[in-house]
Short mmCIF file of C-alpha atoms in Angstrom, two decimals:
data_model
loop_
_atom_site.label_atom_id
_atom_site.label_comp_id
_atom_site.label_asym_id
_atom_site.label_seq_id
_atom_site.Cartn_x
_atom_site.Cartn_y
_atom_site.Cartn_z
CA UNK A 1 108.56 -5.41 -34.50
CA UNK A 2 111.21 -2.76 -35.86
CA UNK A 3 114.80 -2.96 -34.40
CA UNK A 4 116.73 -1.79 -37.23
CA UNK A 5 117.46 1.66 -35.93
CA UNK A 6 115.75 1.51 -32.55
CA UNK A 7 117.72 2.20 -28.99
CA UNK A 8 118.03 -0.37 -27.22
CA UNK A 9 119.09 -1.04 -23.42
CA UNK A 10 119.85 -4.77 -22.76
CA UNK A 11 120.17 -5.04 -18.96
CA UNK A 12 122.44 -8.01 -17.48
CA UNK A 13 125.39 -9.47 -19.85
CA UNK A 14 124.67 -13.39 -18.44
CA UNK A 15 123.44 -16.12 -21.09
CA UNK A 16 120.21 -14.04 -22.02
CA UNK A 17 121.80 -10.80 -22.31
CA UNK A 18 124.52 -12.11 -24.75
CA UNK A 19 121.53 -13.96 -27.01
CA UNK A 20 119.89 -10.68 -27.02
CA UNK A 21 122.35 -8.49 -27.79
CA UNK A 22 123.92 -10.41 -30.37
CA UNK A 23 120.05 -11.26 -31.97
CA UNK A 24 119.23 -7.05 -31.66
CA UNK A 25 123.00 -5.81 -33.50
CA UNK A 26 121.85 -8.30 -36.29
CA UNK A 27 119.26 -7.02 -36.63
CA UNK A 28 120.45 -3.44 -36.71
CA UNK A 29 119.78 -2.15 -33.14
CA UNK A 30 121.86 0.33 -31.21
CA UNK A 31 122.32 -1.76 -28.64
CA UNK A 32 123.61 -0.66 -25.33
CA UNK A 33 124.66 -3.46 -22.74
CA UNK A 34 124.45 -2.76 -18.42
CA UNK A 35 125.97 -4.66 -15.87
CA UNK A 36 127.19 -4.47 -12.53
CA UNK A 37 129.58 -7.23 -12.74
CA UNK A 38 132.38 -5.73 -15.21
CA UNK A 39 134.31 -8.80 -15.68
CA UNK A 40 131.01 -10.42 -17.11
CA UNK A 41 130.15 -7.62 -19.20
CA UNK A 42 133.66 -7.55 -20.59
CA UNK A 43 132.99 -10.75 -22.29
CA UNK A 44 130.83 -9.05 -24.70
CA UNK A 45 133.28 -6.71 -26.09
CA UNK A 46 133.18 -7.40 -29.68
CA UNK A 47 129.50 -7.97 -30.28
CA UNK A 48 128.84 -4.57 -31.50
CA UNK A 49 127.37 -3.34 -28.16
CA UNK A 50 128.12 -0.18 -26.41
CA UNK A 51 129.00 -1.67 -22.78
CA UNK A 52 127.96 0.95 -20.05
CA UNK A 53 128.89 -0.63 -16.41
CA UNK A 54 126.18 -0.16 -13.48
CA UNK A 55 123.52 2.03 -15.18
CA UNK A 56 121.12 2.86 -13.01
CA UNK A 57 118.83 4.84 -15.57
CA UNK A 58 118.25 4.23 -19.57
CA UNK A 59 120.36 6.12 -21.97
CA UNK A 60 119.00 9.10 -23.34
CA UNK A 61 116.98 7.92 -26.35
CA UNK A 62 116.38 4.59 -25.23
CA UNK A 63 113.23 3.16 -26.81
CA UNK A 64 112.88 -0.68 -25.86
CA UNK A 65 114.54 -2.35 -22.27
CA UNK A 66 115.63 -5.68 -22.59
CA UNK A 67 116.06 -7.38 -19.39
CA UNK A 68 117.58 -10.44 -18.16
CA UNK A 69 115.18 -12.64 -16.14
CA UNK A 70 117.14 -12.45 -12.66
CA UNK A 71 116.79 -8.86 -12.28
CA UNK A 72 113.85 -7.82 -10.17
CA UNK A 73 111.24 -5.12 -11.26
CA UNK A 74 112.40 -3.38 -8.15
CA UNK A 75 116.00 -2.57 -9.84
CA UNK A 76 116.49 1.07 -10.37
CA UNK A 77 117.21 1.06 -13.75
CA UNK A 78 113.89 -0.68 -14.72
CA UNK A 79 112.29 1.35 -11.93
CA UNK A 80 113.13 4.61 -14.35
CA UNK A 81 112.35 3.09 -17.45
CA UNK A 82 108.73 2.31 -16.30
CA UNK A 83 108.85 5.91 -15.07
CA UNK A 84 109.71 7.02 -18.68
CA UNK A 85 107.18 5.16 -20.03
CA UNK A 86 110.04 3.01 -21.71
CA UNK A 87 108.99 -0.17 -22.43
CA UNK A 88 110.58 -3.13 -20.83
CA UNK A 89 110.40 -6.91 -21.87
CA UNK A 90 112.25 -10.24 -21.62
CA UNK A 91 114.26 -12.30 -23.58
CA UNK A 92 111.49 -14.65 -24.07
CA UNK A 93 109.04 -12.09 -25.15
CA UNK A 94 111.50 -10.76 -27.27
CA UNK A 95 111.71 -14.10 -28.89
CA UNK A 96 108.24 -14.85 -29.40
CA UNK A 97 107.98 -11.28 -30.90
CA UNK A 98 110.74 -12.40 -33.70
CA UNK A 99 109.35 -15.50 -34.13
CA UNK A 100 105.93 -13.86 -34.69
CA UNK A 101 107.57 -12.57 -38.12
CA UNK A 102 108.91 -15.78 -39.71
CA UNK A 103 106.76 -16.98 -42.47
CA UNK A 104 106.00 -20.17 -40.63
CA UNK A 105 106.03 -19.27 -36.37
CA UNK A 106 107.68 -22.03 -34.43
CA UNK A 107 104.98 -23.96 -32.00
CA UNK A 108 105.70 -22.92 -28.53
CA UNK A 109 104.97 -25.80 -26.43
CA UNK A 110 105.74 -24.60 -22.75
CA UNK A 111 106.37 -26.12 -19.48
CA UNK A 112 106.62 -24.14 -16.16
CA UNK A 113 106.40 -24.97 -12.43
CA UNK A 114 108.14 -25.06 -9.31
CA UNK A 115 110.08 -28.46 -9.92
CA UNK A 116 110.11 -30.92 -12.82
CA UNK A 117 110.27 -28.60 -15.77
CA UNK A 118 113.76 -29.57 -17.05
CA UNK A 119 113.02 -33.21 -16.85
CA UNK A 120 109.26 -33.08 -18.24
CA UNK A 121 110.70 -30.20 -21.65
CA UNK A 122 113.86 -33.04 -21.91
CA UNK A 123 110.80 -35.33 -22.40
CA UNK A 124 108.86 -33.60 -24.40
CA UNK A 125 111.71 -32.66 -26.70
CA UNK A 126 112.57 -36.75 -27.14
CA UNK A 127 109.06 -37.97 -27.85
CA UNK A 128 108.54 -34.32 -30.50
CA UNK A 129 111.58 -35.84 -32.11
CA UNK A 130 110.47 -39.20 -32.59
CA UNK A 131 107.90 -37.60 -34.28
CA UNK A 132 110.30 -36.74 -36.79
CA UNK A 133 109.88 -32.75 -35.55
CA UNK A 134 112.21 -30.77 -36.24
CA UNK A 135 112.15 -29.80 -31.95
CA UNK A 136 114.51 -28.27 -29.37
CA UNK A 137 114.20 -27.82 -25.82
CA UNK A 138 115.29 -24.78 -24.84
CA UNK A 139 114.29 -21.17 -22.63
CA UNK A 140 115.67 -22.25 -18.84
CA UNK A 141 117.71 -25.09 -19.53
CA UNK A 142 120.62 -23.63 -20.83
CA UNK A 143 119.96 -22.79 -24.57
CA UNK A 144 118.17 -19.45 -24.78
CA UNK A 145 114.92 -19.53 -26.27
CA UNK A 146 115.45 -16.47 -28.72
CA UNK A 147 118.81 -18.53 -29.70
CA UNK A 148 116.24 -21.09 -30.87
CA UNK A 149 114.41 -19.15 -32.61
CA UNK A 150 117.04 -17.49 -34.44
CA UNK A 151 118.34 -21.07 -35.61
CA UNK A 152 114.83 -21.66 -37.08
CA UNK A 153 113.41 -24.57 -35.29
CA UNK A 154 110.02 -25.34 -36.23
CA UNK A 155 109.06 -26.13 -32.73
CA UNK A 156 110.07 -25.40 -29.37
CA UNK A 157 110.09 -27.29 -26.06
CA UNK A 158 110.11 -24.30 -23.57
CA UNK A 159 111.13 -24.34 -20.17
CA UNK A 160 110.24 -20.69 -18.57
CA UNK A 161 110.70 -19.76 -14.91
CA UNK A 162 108.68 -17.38 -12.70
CA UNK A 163 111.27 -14.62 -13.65
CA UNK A 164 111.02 -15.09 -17.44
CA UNK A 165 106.65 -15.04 -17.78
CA UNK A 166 107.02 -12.13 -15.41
CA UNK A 167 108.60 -10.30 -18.17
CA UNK A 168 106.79 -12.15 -21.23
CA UNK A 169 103.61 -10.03 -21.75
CA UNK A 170 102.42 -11.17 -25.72
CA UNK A 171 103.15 -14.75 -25.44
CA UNK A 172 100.77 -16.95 -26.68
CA UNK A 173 101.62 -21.05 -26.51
CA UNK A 174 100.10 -23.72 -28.55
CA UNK A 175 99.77 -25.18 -25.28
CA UNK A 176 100.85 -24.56 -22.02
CA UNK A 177 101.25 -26.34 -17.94
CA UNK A 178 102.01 -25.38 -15.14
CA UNK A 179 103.45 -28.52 -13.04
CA UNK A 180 103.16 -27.43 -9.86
CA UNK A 181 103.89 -24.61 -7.27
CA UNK A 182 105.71 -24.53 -3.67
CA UNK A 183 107.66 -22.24 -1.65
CA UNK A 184 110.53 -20.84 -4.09
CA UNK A 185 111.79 -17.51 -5.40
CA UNK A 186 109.40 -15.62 -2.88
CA UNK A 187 112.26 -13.13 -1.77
CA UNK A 188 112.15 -11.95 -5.50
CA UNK A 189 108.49 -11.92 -5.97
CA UNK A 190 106.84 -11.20 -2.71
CA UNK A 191 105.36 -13.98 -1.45
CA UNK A 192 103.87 -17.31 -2.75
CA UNK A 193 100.77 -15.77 -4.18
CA UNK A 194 102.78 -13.24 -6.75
CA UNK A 195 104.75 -16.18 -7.53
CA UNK A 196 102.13 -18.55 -8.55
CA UNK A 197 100.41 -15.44 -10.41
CA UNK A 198 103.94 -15.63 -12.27
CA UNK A 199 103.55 -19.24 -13.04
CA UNK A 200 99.39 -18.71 -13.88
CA UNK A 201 99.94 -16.34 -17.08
CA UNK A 202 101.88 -18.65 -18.97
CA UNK A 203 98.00 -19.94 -19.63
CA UNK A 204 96.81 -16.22 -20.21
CA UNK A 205 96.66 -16.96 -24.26
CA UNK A 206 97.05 -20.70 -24.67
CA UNK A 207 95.35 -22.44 -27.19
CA UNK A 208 95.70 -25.69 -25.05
CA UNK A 209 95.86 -25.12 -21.00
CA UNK A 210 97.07 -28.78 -19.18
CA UNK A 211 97.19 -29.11 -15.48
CA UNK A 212 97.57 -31.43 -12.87
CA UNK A 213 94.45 -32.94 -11.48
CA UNK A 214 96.40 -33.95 -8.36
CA UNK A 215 97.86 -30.45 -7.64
CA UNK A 216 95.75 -28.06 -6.48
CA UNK A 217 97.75 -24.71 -7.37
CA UNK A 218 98.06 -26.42 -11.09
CA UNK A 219 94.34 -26.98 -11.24
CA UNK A 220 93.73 -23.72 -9.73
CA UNK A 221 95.96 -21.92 -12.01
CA UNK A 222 94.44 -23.54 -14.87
CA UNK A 223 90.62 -21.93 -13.51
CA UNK A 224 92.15 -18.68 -13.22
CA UNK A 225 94.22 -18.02 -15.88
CA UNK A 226 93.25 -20.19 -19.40
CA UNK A 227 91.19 -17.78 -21.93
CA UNK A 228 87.90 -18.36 -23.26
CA UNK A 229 87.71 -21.09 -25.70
CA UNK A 230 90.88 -23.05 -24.67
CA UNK A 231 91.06 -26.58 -24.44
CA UNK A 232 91.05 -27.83 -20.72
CA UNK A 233 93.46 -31.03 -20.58
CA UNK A 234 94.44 -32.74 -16.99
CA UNK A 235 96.37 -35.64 -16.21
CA UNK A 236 96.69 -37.59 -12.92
CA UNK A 237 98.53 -40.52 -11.79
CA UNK A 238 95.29 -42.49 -11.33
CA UNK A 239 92.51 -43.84 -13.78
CA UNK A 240 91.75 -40.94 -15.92
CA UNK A 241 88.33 -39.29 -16.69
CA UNK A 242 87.34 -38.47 -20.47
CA UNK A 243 89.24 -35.18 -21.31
CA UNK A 244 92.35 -36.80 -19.46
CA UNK A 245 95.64 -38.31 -19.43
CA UNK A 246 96.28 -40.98 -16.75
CA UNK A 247 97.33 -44.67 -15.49
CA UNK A 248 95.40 -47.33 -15.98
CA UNK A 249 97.64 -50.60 -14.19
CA UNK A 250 101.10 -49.79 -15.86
CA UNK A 251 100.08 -48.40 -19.05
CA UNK A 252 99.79 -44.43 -19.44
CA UNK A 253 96.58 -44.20 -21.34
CA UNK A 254 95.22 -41.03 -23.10
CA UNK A 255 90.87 -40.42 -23.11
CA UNK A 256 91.65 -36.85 -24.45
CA UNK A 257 92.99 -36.56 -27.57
CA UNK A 258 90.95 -39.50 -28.86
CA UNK A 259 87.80 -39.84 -30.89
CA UNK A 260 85.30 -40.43 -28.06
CA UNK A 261 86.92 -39.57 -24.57
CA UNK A 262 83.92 -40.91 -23.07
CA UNK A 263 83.84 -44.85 -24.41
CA UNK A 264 87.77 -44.65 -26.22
CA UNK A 265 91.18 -44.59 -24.68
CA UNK A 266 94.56 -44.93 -26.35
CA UNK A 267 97.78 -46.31 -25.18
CA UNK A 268 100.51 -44.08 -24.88
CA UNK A 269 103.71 -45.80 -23.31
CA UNK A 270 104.53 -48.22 -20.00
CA UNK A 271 105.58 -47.42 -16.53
CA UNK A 272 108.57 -49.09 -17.12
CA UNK A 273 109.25 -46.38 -20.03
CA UNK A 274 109.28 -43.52 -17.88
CA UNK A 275 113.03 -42.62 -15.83
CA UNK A 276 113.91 -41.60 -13.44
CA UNK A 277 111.45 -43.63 -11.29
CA UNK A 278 108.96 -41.87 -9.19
CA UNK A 279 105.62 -40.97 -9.19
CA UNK A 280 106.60 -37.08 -9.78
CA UNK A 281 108.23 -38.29 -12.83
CA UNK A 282 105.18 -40.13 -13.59
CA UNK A 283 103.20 -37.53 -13.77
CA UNK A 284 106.29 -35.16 -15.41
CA UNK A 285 105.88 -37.82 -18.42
CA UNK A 286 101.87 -37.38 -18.36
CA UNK A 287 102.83 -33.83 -18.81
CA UNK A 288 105.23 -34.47 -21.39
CA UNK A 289 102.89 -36.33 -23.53
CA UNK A 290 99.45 -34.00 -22.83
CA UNK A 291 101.94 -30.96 -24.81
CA UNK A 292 103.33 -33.33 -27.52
CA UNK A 293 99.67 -34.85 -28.15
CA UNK A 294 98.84 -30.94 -28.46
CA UNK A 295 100.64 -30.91 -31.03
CA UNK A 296 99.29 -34.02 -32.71
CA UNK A 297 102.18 -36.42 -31.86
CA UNK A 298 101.18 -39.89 -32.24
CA UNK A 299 101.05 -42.38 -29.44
CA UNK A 300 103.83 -44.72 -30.63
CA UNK A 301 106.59 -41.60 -30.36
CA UNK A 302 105.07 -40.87 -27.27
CA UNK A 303 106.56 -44.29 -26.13
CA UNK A 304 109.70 -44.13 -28.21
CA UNK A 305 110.56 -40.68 -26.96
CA UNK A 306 109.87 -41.54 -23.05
CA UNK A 307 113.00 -44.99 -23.87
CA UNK A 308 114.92 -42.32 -25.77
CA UNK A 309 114.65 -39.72 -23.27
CA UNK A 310 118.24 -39.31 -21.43
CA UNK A 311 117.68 -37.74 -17.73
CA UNK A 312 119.69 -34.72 -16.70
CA UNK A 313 122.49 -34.85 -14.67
CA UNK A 314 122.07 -34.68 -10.86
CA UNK A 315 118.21 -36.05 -10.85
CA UNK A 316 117.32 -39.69 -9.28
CA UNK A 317 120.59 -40.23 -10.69
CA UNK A 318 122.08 -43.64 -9.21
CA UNK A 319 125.92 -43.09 -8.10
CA UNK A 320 126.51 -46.65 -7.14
CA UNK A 321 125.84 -49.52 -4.75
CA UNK A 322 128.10 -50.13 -1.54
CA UNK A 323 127.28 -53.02 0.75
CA UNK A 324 123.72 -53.50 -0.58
CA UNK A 325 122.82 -50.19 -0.15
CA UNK A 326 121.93 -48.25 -3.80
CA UNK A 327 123.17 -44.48 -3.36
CA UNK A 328 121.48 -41.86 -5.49
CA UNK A 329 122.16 -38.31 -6.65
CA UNK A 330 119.19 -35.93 -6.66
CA UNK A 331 120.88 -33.12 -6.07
CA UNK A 332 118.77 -30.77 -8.32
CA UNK A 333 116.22 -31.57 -5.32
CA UNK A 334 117.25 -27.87 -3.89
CA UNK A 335 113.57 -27.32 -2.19
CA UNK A 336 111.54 -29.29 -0.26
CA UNK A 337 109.08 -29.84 -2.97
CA UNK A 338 111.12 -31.65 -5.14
CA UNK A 339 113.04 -33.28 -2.18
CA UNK A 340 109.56 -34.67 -1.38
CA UNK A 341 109.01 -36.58 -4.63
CA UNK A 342 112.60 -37.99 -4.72
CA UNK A 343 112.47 -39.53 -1.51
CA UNK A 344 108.75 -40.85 -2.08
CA UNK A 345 109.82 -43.26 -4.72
CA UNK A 346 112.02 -45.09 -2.45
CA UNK A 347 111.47 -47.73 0.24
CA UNK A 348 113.87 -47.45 3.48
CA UNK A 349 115.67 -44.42 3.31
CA UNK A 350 118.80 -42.54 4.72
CA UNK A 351 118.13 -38.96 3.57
CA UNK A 352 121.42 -36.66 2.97
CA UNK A 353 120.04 -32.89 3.11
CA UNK A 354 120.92 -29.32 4.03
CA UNK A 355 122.20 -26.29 2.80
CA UNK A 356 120.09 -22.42 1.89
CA UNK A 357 116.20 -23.04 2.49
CA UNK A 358 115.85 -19.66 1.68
CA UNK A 359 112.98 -19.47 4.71
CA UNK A 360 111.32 -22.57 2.98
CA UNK A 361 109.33 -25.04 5.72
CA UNK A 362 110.54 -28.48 5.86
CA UNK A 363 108.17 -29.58 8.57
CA UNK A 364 105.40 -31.06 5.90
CA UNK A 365 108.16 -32.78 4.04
CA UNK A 366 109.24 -35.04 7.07
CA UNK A 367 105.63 -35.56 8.43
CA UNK A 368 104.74 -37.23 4.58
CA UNK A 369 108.01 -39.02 4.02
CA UNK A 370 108.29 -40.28 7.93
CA UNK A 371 107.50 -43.54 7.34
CA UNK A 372 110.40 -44.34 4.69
CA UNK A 373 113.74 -42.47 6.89
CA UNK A 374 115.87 -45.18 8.47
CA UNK A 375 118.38 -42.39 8.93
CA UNK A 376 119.45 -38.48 8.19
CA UNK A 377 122.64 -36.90 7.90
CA UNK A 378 122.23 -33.22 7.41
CA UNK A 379 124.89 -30.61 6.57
CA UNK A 380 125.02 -26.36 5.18
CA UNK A 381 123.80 -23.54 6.86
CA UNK A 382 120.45 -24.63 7.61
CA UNK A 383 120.92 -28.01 9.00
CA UNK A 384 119.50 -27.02 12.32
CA UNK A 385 116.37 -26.26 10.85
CA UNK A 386 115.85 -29.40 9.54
CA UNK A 387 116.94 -31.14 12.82
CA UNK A 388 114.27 -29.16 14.15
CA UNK A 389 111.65 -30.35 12.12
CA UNK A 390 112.83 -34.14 12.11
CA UNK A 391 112.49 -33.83 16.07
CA UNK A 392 109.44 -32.75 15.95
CA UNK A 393 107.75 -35.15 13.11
CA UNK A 394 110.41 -38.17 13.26
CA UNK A 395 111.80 -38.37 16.49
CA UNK A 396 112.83 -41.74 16.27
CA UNK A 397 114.81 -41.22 13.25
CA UNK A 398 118.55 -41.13 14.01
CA UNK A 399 120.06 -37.93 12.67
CA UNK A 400 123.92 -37.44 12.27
CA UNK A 401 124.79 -34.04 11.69
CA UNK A 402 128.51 -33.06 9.82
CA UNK A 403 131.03 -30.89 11.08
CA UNK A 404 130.41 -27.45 9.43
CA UNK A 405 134.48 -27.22 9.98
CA UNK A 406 134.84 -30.62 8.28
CA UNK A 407 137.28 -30.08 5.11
CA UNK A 408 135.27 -32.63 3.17
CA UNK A 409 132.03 -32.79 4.56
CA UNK A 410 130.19 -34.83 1.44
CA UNK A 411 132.87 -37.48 2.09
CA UNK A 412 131.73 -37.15 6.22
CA UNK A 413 127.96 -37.38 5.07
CA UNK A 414 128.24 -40.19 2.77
CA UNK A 415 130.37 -42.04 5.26
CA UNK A 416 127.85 -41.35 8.07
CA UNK A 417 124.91 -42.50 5.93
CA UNK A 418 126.74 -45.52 4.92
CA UNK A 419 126.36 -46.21 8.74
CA UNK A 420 123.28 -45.90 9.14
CA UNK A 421 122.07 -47.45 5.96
CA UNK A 422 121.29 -51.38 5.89
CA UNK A 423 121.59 -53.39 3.05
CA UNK A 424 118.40 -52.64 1.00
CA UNK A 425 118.13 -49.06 2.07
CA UNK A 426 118.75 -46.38 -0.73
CA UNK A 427 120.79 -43.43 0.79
CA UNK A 428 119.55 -40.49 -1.08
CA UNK A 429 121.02 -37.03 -1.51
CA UNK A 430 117.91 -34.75 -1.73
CA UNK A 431 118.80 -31.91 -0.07
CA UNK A 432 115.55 -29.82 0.01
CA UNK A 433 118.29 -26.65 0.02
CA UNK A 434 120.35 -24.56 -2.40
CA UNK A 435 124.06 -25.20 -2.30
CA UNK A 436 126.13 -22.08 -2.34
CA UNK A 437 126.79 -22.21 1.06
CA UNK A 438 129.41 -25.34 0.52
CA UNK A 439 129.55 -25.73 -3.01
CA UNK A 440 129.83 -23.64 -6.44
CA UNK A 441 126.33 -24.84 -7.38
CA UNK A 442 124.57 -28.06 -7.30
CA UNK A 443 126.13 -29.86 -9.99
CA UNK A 444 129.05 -29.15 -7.81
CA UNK A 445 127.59 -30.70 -4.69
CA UNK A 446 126.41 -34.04 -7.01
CA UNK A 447 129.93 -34.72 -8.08
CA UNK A 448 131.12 -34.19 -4.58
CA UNK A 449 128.36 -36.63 -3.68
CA UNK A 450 129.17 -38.86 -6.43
CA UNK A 451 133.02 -39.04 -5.87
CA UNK A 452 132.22 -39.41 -2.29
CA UNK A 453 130.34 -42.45 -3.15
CA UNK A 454 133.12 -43.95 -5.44
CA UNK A 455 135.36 -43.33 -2.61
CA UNK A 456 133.24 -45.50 -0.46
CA UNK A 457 132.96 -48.30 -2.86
CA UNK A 458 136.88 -48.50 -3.70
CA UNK A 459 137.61 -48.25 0.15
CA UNK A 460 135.01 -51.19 0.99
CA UNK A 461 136.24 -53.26 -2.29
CA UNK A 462 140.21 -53.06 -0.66
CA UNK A 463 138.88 -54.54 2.67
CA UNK A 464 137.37 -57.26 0.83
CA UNK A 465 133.97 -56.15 1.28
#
């Protein structure tokens, strides 16, 4: 791939666009940064760059479009490039491109999916590493893949949303899953079928395709999308077949990557090494260790990186424990999806949700988890629509809804869950919703739910409770 020389438009200054313009001025681009936000491309005065606010068509002379992941193939700018016949790619597929020229090409070991991918690369990266690899996660988690490939790590644990494969056309994975799929991002793509299609070509040239056995968009994914001549590996949360990864009591057992799938099995780890708890993580871990065995990671660092492995902020994270009742954080849970598998590893629940569903359905999350709400308390914009649905699934369920007017309403919600909740109960903060209808984002809303918590605890603890 030549840059030195070449024209260069790098649309969107965020995270991405600064990795890529700095990685293409290295390497002797003319780079030309767009964005409509001039504060944020301000910040990348100095980089070399020409900065050209609001384009809405390529430079004369522009030869290669860079785009940040966020902006939609419907944006002028890339509407007239395509029109040009300019061509336009990723970050990530400008990445792989690079890394295509080192000597030695970093393993791509990728992870994609509606929920779970930040948890099941932070895995992945832990038991690579206790490999002795010299590993990184990176791509949507905060560390820009094409940074990590610029630093020269020999292999990468790659997180990749629907936005980045969309504009990742040559990338080719030592192995590849796709966790699952639900209702997200279909505003930018179209509906759910584009966005799955998004999701599916991460296995377009994998030498290793893994999939979920229990999900039927991963294993349908898988059948549409892995090449000729890949290996087919699924896991489940249940006894596995030869060619699988799976539970067998509370021992997470491999019968693929062993001599004889058919008679042999291997023992990977314990329940009790996977965290958070929860059969989605469960199966985020089977994940984990079907792309590290890929790469021929042994089973005893599958097991030491699952007790090293350090969740993330804001997932099944417990806050504290008021009065018997354990209160935990999962505010990451912003769709009903994931708000599903954090209130399915619980007992007796009182749920804390609300805020953008972004036209999402929550009616098939209360009608599974029914039988485990003691309680709701729901709050944001869209707190009606989940009323709605509790009415009509889980009528019986008492439902407290907070002031929209209230100046602290996570302090109102954790106070009116706290009345609800009986000792045992686990009030959990899943709110099936984005947050920037209250809050800045929903780290934001976890440390309001967090302090709110500590609030609770140091108010009970002066009465003597």
């Amino acid at each position: 791939m030549k840059l030195a020389g070449t024209k260069v438009l790098v649309a969107g200054a965020g995270v991405t666009g600064r990795s890529a313009s700095q990685a293409l001025t290295e390497l002797g681009a003319d780079v030309t940064v767009t964005d409509g936000n001039a504060q944020r491309l301000a910040e990348l005065d100095g980089l070399g760059a020409a900065l050209e606010p609001g384009l809405d068509a390529p430079p004369e002379g522009t030869e290669l479009v860079v785009t940040s992941p966020g902006w939609r193939p419907t944006a002028p700018l890339l509407v007239a490039a395509a029109e040009a016949g300019i061509e336009v790619i990723g970050d990530v597929e400008l990445a792989w491109r690079l890394g295509q020229q080192r000597e030695r090409p970093p393993v791509w070991l990728v992870v994609t999916g509606t929920n779970g991918k930040t948890t099941t690369v932070g895995m992945l990266e832990s038991m690579l590493r206790a490999a002795g690899a010299d590993a990184v996660a990176c791509g949507n988690v905060g560390f820009a893949v094409l940074d990590a490939v610029r630093a020269g790590h020999d292999v990468l644990a790659v997180e990749l949303s629907s936005f980045q494969l969309h504009w990742s056309s040559t990338l080719a994975p030592r192995a590849s899953v796709v966790l699952n799929v639900a209702e997200d991002h279909l505003d930018w793509h179209g509906g759910l079928d584009a966005y799955a299609a998004a999701k599916g070509t991460v296995h377009a040239r994998s030498a290793t395709v893994v999939h979920n056995v229990g999900e039927a968009w991963s294993q349908r994914l898988a059948d549409e999308y892995a090449p000729e001549g890949a290996r087919r590996i699924g896991f489940r949360i249940d006894t596995p077949r030869p060619g699988e990864l799976g539970i067998v009591e509370d021992l997470l057992v491999d019968r693929a990557y062993v001599g004889d799938p058919v008679q042999g099995a291997e023992e990977l780890a314990t329940l009790a090494d996977v965290r958070p708890i929860g059969p989605h993580n469960v199966a985020n871990a089977l994940a984990a260790a079907a792309l590290a065995r890929a790469h021929g990671v042994p089973s005893a660092a599958v097991a030491q990186g699952l007790r090293a492995f350090t969740p993330g902020a804001h997932r099944a994270v417990v806050a504290g424990e008021v009065d018997g009742v354990r209160y935990v954080n999962d505010s990451k849970a912003t769709n009903p999806h994931a708000a599903t598998g954090s209130l399915l590893a619980q007992d007796g629940v009182v749920w804390i949700a609300g805020g953008q569903l972004k036209g999402a359905s929550v009616d098939e999350l209360v009608d599974v988890v029914v039988a485990r709400l003691r309680g709701a308390v729901l709050l944001g914009v869209d707190a009606d629509v989940i009323g709605a649905a509790l009415a009509r699934h889980a009528p019986d369920v008492p439902v407290t809804r907070v002031d929209p007017g209230d100046h602290e309403p996570m302090t109102s919600a954790v106070n009116a869950a706290h009345a609800l909740a009986k000792a045992g109960d686990t009030v959990v903060l899943a709110p099936a919703a984005a947050s920037l209808d209250m809050f800045r984002d929903y780290a934001a809303r976890g440390e309001a739910f967090t302090a709110a918590v500590d609030a609770l605890r140091r108010e009970r603890l002066g009465d003597g409770g």
